[in-house]
């Protein structure tokens, strides 16, 4: 799994790709335990809320749904392209991700 929280990813396949004209990018909000990924502004679904104090009549809200990581590619911050990723271990033992296009390290954002 190459994708981490706060990464910018591009949608390469799936419904979201086929229904929009341009490439879709977004920030990763969450990576779920099963490896599915929630991307900001991508893959909206309607959620129906029960009546509550906050929503006395119930409500219908749009929310991002998790999508399969295989439909996504990490966007390299250095060359701004969807990139394949190599892993490299530093002398410190830390693992870094390397963009296979421009060979730059891809930082994990916080
Ligand atoms: Zn790159």
Tab-separated table of N, CA and C and ligand atoms in Angstrom:
chain	number	residue	atom	x	y	z
A	1	UNK	N	0.851	-1.205	0.000
A	1	UNK	CA	0.000	0.000	0.000
A	1	UNK	C	0.879	1.246	0.000
A	2	UNK	N	0.773	2.043	-1.070
A	2	UNK	CA	1.647	3.207	-1.210
A	2	UNK	C	1.006	4.505	-0.765
A	3	UNK	N	-0.279	4.438	-0.480
A	3	UNK	CA	-1.012	5.681	-0.232
A	3	UNK	C	-1.197	5.901	1.260
A	4	UNK	N	-0.926	7.119	1.662
A	4	UNK	CA	-1.061	7.472	3.078
A	4	UNK	C	-1.969	8.683	3.212
A	5	UNK	N	-2.369	8.920	4.431
A	5	UNK	CA	-3.221	10.066	4.715
A	5	UNK	C	-2.519	11.371	4.298
A	6	UNK	N	-3.300	12.303	3.772
A	6	UNK	CA	-2.829	13.622	3.330
A	6	UNK	C	-2.059	13.605	2.005
A	7	UNK	N	-1.881	12.430	1.416
A	7	UNK	CA	-1.321	12.382	0.067
A	7	UNK	C	-2.309	13.002	-0.923
A	8	UNK	N	-1.774	13.498	-2.034
A	8	UNK	CA	-2.634	13.868	-3.154
A	8	UNK	C	-2.652	12.682	-4.113
A	9	UNK	N	-3.847	12.257	-4.477
A	9	UNK	CA	-3.953	11.118	-5.381
A	9	UNK	C	-4.770	11.506	-6.609
A	10	UNK	N	-4.559	10.774	-7.682
A	10	UNK	CA	-5.355	10.959	-8.884
A	10	UNK	C	-6.174	9.703	-9.124
A	11	UNK	N	-7.426	9.922	-9.507
A	11	UNK	CA	-8.314	8.793	-9.761
A	11	UNK	C	-8.043	8.279	-11.173
A	12	UNK	N	-7.633	7.024	-11.291
A	12	UNK	CA	-7.229	6.463	-12.576
A	12	UNK	C	-8.305	5.576	-13.195
A	13	UNK	N	-9.225	5.102	-12.389
A	13	UNK	CA	-10.214	4.146	-12.898
A	13	UNK	C	-11.446	4.198	-12.015
A	14	UNK	N	-12.474	3.522	-12.442
A	14	UNK	CA	-13.691	3.463	-11.642
A	14	UNK	C	-14.720	4.472	-12.106
A	15	UNK	N	-15.882	4.477	-11.460
A	15	UNK	CA	-17.008	5.328	-11.854
A	15	UNK	C	-16.614	6.787	-11.922
A	16	UNK	N	-15.867	7.216	-10.910
A	16	UNK	CA	-15.546	8.633	-10.800
A	16	UNK	C	-14.736	9.107	-11.994
A	17	UNK	N	-13.887	8.241	-12.487
A	17	UNK	CA	-13.063	8.601	-13.627
A	17	UNK	C	-13.910	8.693	-14.895
A	18	UNK	N	-14.806	7.752	-15.067
A	18	UNK	CA	-15.536	7.673	-16.326
A	18	UNK	C	-16.647	8.713	-16.431
A	19	UNK	N	-17.079	9.278	-15.307
A	19	UNK	CA	-18.171	10.246	-15.378
A	19	UNK	C	-17.667	11.684	-15.434
A	20	UNK	N	-16.384	11.876	-15.328
A	20	UNK	CA	-15.864	13.248	-15.405
A	20	UNK	C	-14.914	13.381	-16.582
A	21	UNK	N	-14.865	14.588	-17.129
A	21	UNK	CA	-14.051	14.799	-18.316
A	21	UNK	C	-12.566	14.877	-18.005
A	22	UNK	N	-12.255	15.593	-16.937
A	22	UNK	CA	-10.847	15.811	-16.610
A	22	UNK	C	-10.385	14.871	-15.522
A	23	UNK	N	-9.094	14.763	-15.403
A	23	UNK	CA	-8.518	13.963	-14.328
A	23	UNK	C	-8.966	14.520	-12.982
A	24	UNK	N	-9.265	13.629	-12.076
A	24	UNK	CA	-9.756	14.027	-10.767
A	24	UNK	C	-8.667	13.783	-9.736
A	25	UNK	N	-8.371	14.819	-8.976
A	25	UNK	CA	-7.397	14.676	-7.899
A	25	UNK	C	-8.009	15.089	-6.586
A	26	UNK	N	-7.473	14.570	-5.521
A	26	UNK	CA	-7.955	14.978	-4.203
A	26	UNK	C	-6.985	14.543	-3.125
A	27	UNK	N	-7.239	15.083	-1.938
A	27	UNK	CA	-6.389	14.748	-0.801
A	27	UNK	C	-6.968	13.545	-0.063
A	28	UNK	N	-6.091	12.663	0.362
A	28	UNK	CA	-6.538	11.481	1.095
A	28	UNK	C	-6.927	11.889	2.517
A	29	UNK	N	-8.187	11.662	2.842
A	29	UNK	CA	-8.665	11.995	4.180
A	29	UNK	C	-8.415	10.848	5.149
A	30	UNK	N	-8.497	9.626	4.621
A	30	UNK	CA	-8.456	8.473	5.516
A	30	UNK	C	-8.112	7.224	4.707
A	31	UNK	N	-7.303	6.372	5.295
A	31	UNK	CA	-7.093	5.039	4.732
A	31	UNK	C	-7.715	4.058	5.717
A	32	UNK	N	-8.682	3.291	5.252
A	32	UNK	CA	-9.387	2.385	6.147
A	32	UNK	C	-8.575	1.124	6.381
A	33	UNK	N	-8.972	0.378	7.400
A	33	UNK	CA	-8.228	-0.834	7.757
A	33	UNK	C	-8.198	-1.846	6.618
A	34	UNK	N	-9.263	-1.861	5.824
A	34	UNK	CA	-9.306	-2.830	4.726
A	34	UNK	C	-8.572	-2.319	3.483
A	35	UNK	N	-7.892	-1.167	3.602
A	35	UNK	CA	-7.105	-0.650	2.486
A	35	UNK	C	-7.872	0.264	1.557
A	36	UNK	N	-9.179	0.435	1.815
A	36	UNK	CA	-9.929	1.363	0.979
A	36	UNK	C	-9.635	2.794	1.420
A	37	UNK	N	-9.782	3.718	0.491
A	37	UNK	CA	-9.291	5.074	0.714
A	37	UNK	C	-10.414	6.088	0.537
A	38	UNK	N	-10.488	7.040	1.459
A	38	UNK	CA	-11.455	8.129	1.342
A	38	UNK	C	-10.712	9.359	0.837
A	39	UNK	N	-11.153	9.886	-0.306
A	39	UNK	CA	-10.482	11.023	-0.936
A	39	UNK	C	-11.414	12.227	-0.897
A	40	UNK	N	-10.866	13.345	-0.471
A	40	UNK	CA	-11.647	14.568	-0.335
A	40	UNK	C	-12.261	14.966	-1.676
A	41	UNK	N	-13.564	15.137	-1.697
A	41	UNK	CA	-14.242	15.627	-2.891
A	41	UNK	C	-14.470	14.587	-3.974
A	42	UNK	N	-14.205	13.328	-3.686
A	42	UNK	CA	-14.323	12.280	-4.693
A	42	UNK	C	-15.244	11.176	-4.191
A	43	UNK	N	-16.057	10.649	-5.114
A	43	UNK	CA	-16.889	9.489	-4.807
A	43	UNK	C	-17.967	9.794	-3.754
A	44	UNK	N	-18.720	10.865	-4.004
A	44	UNK	CA	-19.780	11.236	-3.070
A	44	UNK	C	-20.944	10.261	-3.125
A	45	UNK	N	-21.474	9.971	-1.979
A	45	UNK	CA	-22.724	9.213	-1.909
A	45	UNK	C	-23.683	9.974	-0.992
A	46	UNK	N	-24.971	9.728	-1.170
A	46	UNK	CA	-25.955	10.323	-0.260
A	46	UNK	C	-26.074	9.467	0.980
A	47	UNK	N	-26.000	10.109	2.122
A	47	UNK	CA	-26.240	9.414	3.383
A	47	UNK	C	-27.543	9.935	3.949
A	48	UNK	N	-28.346	9.035	4.457
A	48	UNK	CA	-29.615	9.436	5.054
A	48	UNK	C	-29.487	9.372	6.563
A	49	UNK	N	-29.797	10.483	7.201
A	49	UNK	CA	-29.682	10.550	8.653
A	49	UNK	C	-31.052	10.407	9.284
A	50	UNK	N	-31.105	9.703	10.391
A	50	UNK	CA	-32.344	9.615	11.156
A	50	UNK	C	-32.624	10.946	11.824
A	51	UNK	N	-33.878	11.079	12.260
A	51	UNK	CA	-34.206	12.296	13.005
A	51	UNK	C	-33.361	12.371	14.264
A	52	UNK	N	-32.916	13.556	14.593
A	52	UNK	CA	-32.136	13.750	15.813
A	52	UNK	C	-32.371	15.170	16.278
A	53	UNK	N	-31.785	15.507	17.403
A	53	UNK	CA	-31.914	16.875	17.905
A	53	UNK	C	-31.401	17.868	16.859
A	54	UNK	N	-30.305	17.483	16.246
A	54	UNK	CA	-29.683	18.386	15.284
A	54	UNK	C	-30.484	18.462	13.988
A	55	UNK	N	-31.059	17.335	13.603
A	55	UNK	CA	-31.849	17.277	12.365
A	55	UNK	C	-33.232	16.731	12.689
A	56	UNK	N	-34.142	17.618	13.137
A	56	UNK	CA	-35.457	17.143	13.603
A	56	UNK	C	-36.261	16.436	12.512
A	57	UNK	N	-35.979	16.702	11.274
A	57	UNK	CA	-36.730	16.068	10.188
A	57	UNK	C	-35.893	15.003	9.474
A	58	UNK	N	-34.778	14.631	10.074
A	58	UNK	CA	-33.849	13.758	9.376
A	58	UNK	C	-33.128	14.581	8.335
A	59	UNK	N	-32.237	13.992	7.635
A	59	UNK	CA	-31.508	14.770	6.636
A	59	UNK	C	-30.884	13.837	5.625
A	60	UNK	N	-30.544	14.428	4.510
A	60	UNK	CA	-29.854	13.726	3.454
A	60	UNK	C	-28.582	14.523	3.223
A	61	UNK	N	-27.441	13.936	3.443
A	61	UNK	CA	-26.194	14.675	3.235
A	61	UNK	C	-25.305	13.903	2.267
A	62	UNK	N	-24.441	14.650	1.595
A	62	UNK	CA	-23.479	14.000	0.713
A	62	UNK	C	-22.161	13.839	1.436
A	63	UNK	N	-21.601	12.668	1.288
A	63	UNK	CA	-20.366	12.377	2.005
A	63	UNK	C	-19.466	11.536	1.112
A	64	UNK	N	-18.181	11.697	1.264
A	64	UNK	CA	-17.261	10.884	0.480
A	64	UNK	C	-17.304	9.432	0.960
A	65	UNK	N	-17.358	8.508	0.016
A	65	UNK	CA	-17.309	7.091	0.352
A	65	UNK	C	-15.918	6.547	0.030
A	66	UNK	N	-15.521	5.536	0.777
A	66	UNK	CA	-14.221	4.919	0.549
A	66	UNK	C	-14.190	4.272	-0.825
A	67	UNK	N	-13.050	4.332	-1.465
A	67	UNK	CA	-12.901	3.667	-2.754
A	67	UNK	C	-11.655	2.795	-2.759
A	68	UNK	N	-11.629	1.898	-3.744
A	68	UNK	CA	-10.537	0.941	-3.797
A	68	UNK	C	-9.228	1.634	-4.167
A	69	UNK	N	-8.187	1.320	-3.428
A	69	UNK	CA	-6.889	1.961	-3.665
A	69	UNK	C	-6.342	1.641	-5.057
A	70	UNK	N	-6.797	0.545	-5.647
A	70	UNK	CA	-6.293	0.177	-6.971
A	70	UNK	C	-6.773	1.152	-8.047
A	71	UNK	N	-7.778	1.957	-7.743
A	71	UNK	CA	-8.247	2.965	-8.694
A	71	UNK	C	-7.471	4.273	-8.583
A	72	UNK	N	-6.569	4.340	-7.623
A	72	UNK	CA	-5.894	5.603	-7.322
A	72	UNK	C	-4.401	5.501	-7.586
A	73	UNK	N	-3.819	6.648	-7.944
A	73	UNK	CA	-2.361	6.710	-8.025
A	73	UNK	C	-1.880	7.933	-7.276
A	74	UNK	N	-0.792	7.745	-6.573
A	74	UNK	CA	-0.178	8.830	-5.829
A	74	UNK	C	0.364	9.881	-6.795
A	75	UNK	N	0.088	11.159	-6.517
A	75	UNK	CA	0.642	12.234	-7.338
A	75	UNK	C	1.938	12.707	-6.688
A	76	UNK	N	3.011	12.649	-7.462
A	76	UNK	CA	4.321	13.055	-6.951
A	76	UNK	C	4.359	14.565	-6.780
A	77	UNK	N	4.696	15.068	-5.591
A	77	UNK	CA	4.738	16.521	-5.377
A	77	UNK	C	5.870	17.187	-6.148
A	78	UNK	N	6.885	16.446	-6.548
A	78	UNK	CA	8.014	17.045	-7.262
A	78	UNK	C	7.717	17.234	-8.745
A	79	UNK	N	7.219	16.189	-9.413
A	79	UNK	CA	6.988	16.313	-10.851
A	79	UNK	C	5.508	16.474	-11.185
A	80	UNK	N	4.641	16.445	-10.166
A	80	UNK	CA	3.221	16.702	-10.340
A	80	UNK	C	2.563	15.727	-11.321
A	81	UNK	N	3.035	14.489	-11.325
A	81	UNK	CA	2.428	13.472	-12.177
A	81	UNK	C	2.026	12.276	-11.324
A	82	UNK	N	1.019	11.543	-11.781
A	82	UNK	CA	0.716	10.290	-11.078
A	82	UNK	C	1.902	9.360	-11.229
A	83	UNK	N	2.426	8.872	-10.144
A	83	UNK	CA	3.720	8.201	-10.196
A	83	UNK	C	3.667	6.818	-9.591
A	84	UNK	N	4.427	5.917	-10.187
A	84	UNK	CA	4.692	4.649	-9.519
A	84	UNK	C	5.718	4.905	-8.436
A	85	UNK	N	5.657	4.100	-7.415
A	85	UNK	CA	6.441	4.382	-6.226
A	85	UNK	C	7.389	3.232	-5.928
A	86	UNK	N	8.620	3.567	-5.652
A	86	UNK	CA	9.582	2.591	-5.147
A	86	UNK	C	9.817	2.881	-3.669
A	87	UNK	N	10.234	1.881	-2.964
A	87	UNK	CA	10.532	2.090	-1.551
A	87	UNK	C	12.031	1.971	-1.328
A	88	UNK	N	12.523	2.800	-0.442
A	88	UNK	CA	13.948	2.758	-0.149
A	88	UNK	C	14.119	2.885	1.357
A	89	UNK	N	15.061	2.138	1.866
A	89	UNK	CA	15.315	2.222	3.299
A	89	UNK	C	16.559	3.076	3.541
A	90	UNK	N	16.411	4.078	4.379
A	90	UNK	CA	17.542	4.956	4.684
A	90	UNK	C	18.432	4.313	5.745
A	91	UNK	N	19.598	4.911	5.936
A	91	UNK	CA	20.504	4.391	6.959
A	91	UNK	C	19.879	4.446	8.347
A	92	UNK	N	18.993	5.399	8.522
A	92	UNK	CA	18.314	5.521	9.809
A	92	UNK	C	17.274	4.425	10.017
A	93	UNK	N	17.028	3.638	8.987
A	93	UNK	CA	16.008	2.600	9.088
A	93	UNK	C	14.654	3.073	8.619
A	94	UNK	N	14.551	4.343	8.344
A	94	UNK	CA	13.293	4.915	7.903
A	94	UNK	C	13.015	4.524	6.451
A	95	UNK	N	11.779	4.194	6.153
A	95	UNK	CA	11.433	3.847	4.776
A	95	UNK	C	10.887	5.081	4.076
A	96	UNK	N	11.416	5.370	2.902
A	96	UNK	CA	10.883	6.497	2.140
A	96	UNK	C	10.336	5.999	0.814
A	97	UNK	N	9.413	6.754	0.291
A	97	UNK	CA	8.836	6.439	-1.013
A	97	UNK	C	9.546	7.298	-2.058
A	98	UNK	N	9.899	6.671	-3.167
A	98	UNK	CA	10.608	7.355	-4.240
A	98	UNK	C	9.735	7.336	-5.487
A	99	UNK	N	9.606	8.481	-6.133
A	99	UNK	CA	8.879	8.563	-7.399
A	99	UNK	C	9.727	7.916	-8.484
A	100	UNK	N	9.145	6.950	-9.225
A	100	UNK	CA	9.929	6.261	-10.251
A	100	UNK	C	10.141	7.128	-11.482
A	101	UNK	N	9.384	8.223	-11.588
A	101	UNK	CA	9.558	9.107	-12.745
A	101	UNK	C	10.726	10.054	-12.527
A	102	UNK	N	10.721	10.784	-11.395
A	102	UNK	CA	11.740	11.831	-11.212
A	102	UNK	C	12.765	11.459	-10.141
A	103	UNK	N	12.599	10.301	-9.525
A	103	UNK	CA	13.530	9.782	-8.517
A	103	UNK	C	13.603	10.627	-7.255
A	104	UNK	N	12.626	11.507	-7.061
A	104	UNK	CA	12.620	12.302	-5.830
A	104	UNK	C	11.864	11.557	-4.740
A	105	UNK	N	12.274	11.794	-3.517
A	105	UNK	CA	11.556	11.204	-2.381
A	105	UNK	C	10.209	11.898	-2.209
A	106	UNK	N	9.220	11.111	-1.863
A	106	UNK	CA	7.888	11.669	-1.636
A	106	UNK	C	7.645	11.695	-0.129
A	107	UNK	N	7.545	12.875	0.399
A	107	UNK	CA	7.397	13.037	1.835
A	107	UNK	C	5.988	12.627	2.270
A	108	UNK	N	5.907	12.134	3.474
A	108	UNK	CA	4.601	11.888	4.077
A	108	UNK	C	4.159	13.181	4.739
A	109	UNK	N	3.000	13.667	4.339
A	109	UNK	CA	2.526	14.946	4.880
A	109	UNK	C	1.796	14.719	6.178
A	110	UNK	N	1.874	15.726	7.004
A	110	UNK	CA	1.149	15.617	8.274
A	110	UNK	C	0.057	16.661	8.375
B	1	LIG	ZN1	8.101	12.613	-9.420
